mmCIF file of C-alpha atoms in Angstrom:
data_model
loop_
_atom_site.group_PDB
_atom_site.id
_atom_site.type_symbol
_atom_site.label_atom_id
_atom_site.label_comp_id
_atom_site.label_asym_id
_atom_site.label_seq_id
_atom_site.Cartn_x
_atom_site.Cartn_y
_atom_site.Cartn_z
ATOM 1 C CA UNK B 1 4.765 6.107 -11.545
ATOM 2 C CA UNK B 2 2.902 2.830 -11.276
ATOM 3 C CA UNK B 3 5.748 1.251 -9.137
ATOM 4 C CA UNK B 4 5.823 4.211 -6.820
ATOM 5 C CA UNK B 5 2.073 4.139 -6.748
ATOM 6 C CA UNK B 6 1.815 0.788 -5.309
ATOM 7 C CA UNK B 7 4.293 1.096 -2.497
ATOM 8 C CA UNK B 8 2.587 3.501 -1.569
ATOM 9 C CA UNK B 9 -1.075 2.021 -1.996
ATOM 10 C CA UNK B 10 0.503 -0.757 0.236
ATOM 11 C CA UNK B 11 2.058 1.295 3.041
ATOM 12 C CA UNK B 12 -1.365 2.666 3.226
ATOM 13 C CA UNK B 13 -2.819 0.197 3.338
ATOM 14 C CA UNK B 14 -0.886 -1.182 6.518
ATOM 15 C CA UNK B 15 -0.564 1.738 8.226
ATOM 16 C CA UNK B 16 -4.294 2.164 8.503
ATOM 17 C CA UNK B 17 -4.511 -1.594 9.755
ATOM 18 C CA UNK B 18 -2.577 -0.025 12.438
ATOM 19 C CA UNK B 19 0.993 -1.503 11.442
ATOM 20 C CA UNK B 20 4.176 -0.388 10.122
ATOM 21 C CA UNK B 21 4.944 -0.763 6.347
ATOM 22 C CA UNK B 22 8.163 -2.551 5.873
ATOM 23 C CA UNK B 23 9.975 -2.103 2.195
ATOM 24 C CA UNK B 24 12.919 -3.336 0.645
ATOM 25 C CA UNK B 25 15.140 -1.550 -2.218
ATOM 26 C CA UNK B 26 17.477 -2.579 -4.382
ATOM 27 C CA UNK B 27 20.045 -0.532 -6.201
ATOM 28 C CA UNK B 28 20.797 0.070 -9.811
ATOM 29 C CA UNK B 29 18.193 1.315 -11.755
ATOM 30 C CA UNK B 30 15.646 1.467 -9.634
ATOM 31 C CA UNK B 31 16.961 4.319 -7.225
ATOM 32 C CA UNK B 32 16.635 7.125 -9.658
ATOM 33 C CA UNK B 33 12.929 5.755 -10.445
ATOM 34 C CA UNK B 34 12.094 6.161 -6.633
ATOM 35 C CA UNK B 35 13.598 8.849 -6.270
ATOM 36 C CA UNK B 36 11.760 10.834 -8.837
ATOM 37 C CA UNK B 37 8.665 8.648 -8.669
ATOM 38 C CA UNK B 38 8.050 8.225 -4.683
ATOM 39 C CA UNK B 39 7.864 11.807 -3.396
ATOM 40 C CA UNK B 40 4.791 12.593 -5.867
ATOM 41 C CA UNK B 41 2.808 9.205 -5.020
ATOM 42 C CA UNK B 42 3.465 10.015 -1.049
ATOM 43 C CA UNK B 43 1.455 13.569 -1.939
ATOM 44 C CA UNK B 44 -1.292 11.741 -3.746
ATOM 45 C CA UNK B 45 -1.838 9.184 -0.077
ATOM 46 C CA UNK B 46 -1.827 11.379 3.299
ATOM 47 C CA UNK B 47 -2.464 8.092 4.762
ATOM 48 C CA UNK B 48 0.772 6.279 3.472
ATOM 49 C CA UNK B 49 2.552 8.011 6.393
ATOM 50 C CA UNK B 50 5.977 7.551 5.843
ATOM 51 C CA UNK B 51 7.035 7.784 9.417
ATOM 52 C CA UNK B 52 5.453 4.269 9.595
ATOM 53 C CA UNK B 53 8.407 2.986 7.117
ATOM 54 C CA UNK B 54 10.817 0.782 7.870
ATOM 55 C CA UNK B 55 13.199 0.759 4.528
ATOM 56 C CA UNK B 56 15.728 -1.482 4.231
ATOM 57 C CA UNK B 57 18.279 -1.718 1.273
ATOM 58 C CA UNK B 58 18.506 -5.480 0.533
ATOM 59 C CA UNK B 59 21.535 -5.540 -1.428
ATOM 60 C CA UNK B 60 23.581 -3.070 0.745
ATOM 61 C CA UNK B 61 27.252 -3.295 0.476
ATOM 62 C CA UNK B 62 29.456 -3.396 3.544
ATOM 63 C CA UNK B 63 30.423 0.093 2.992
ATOM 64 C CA UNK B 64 29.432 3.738 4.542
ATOM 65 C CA UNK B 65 26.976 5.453 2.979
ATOM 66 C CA UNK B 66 29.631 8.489 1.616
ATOM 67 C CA UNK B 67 31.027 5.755 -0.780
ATOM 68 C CA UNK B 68 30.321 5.275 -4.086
ATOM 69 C CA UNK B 69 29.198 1.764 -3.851
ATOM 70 C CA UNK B 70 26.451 1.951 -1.144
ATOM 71 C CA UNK B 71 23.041 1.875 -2.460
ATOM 72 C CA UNK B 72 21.329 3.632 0.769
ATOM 73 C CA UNK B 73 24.330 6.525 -0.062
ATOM 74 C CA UNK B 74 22.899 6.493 -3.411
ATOM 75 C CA UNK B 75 19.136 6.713 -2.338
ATOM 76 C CA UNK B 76 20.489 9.553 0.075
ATOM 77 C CA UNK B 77 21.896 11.937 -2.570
ATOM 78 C CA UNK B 78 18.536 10.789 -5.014
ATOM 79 C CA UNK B 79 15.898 11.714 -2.403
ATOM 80 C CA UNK B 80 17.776 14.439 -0.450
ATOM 81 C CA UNK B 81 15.185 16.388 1.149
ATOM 82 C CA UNK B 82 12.430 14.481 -0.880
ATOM 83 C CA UNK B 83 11.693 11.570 1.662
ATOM 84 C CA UNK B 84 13.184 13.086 4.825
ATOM 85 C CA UNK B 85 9.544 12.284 6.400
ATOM 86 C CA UNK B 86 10.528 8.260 6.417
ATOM 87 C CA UNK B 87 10.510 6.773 9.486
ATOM 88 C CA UNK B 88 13.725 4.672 9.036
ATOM 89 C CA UNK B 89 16.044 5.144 6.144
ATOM 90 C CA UNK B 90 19.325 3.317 6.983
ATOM 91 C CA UNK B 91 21.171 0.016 5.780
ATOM 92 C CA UNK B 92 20.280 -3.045 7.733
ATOM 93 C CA UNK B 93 23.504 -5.389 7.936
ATOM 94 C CA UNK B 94 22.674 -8.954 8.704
#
């Protein structure tokens, strides 16, 4: 809860400077901590706004996001319905 209560301390933080809140996730272990964490912490800070996001998965596989392998696919099925409010929620490929 702590992690998931910082993100979200930050994001309101820079949304209220009048920014966007940028964050990048990893896979693994952390998805199911976000996923169960995040949507609770968002309640807690209206001013988080989440359509102010830009999340980015930094490890992102060159793969869709049906496959086993993707971490966004993976954050997808976690959060389904639970973080639909994000602004951006999509692999970035570089």
């Amino acid at each position: 809860a702590a992690l998931a209560r910082l993100v979200v301390e930050a994001a309101a933080e820079a949304v209220a400077s009048g920014g966007r809140f940028a964050l990048g996730l990893s896979g693994g272990s952390l998805v199911p901590l976000l996923a169960r964490e995040l949507p609770p912490a968002l309640s807690a800070v209206p001013g988080a706004d989440p359509s102010r996001w830009l999340v980015a998965f930094c490890d992102e596989r060159l793969v869709p996001l049906e496959h086993p392998e993707s971490t966004g696919g993976a954050y997808r099925v976690r959060t389904a319905g639970s973080c639909t409010s994000l602004g951006r929620f999509g692999p970035v490929w570089s």
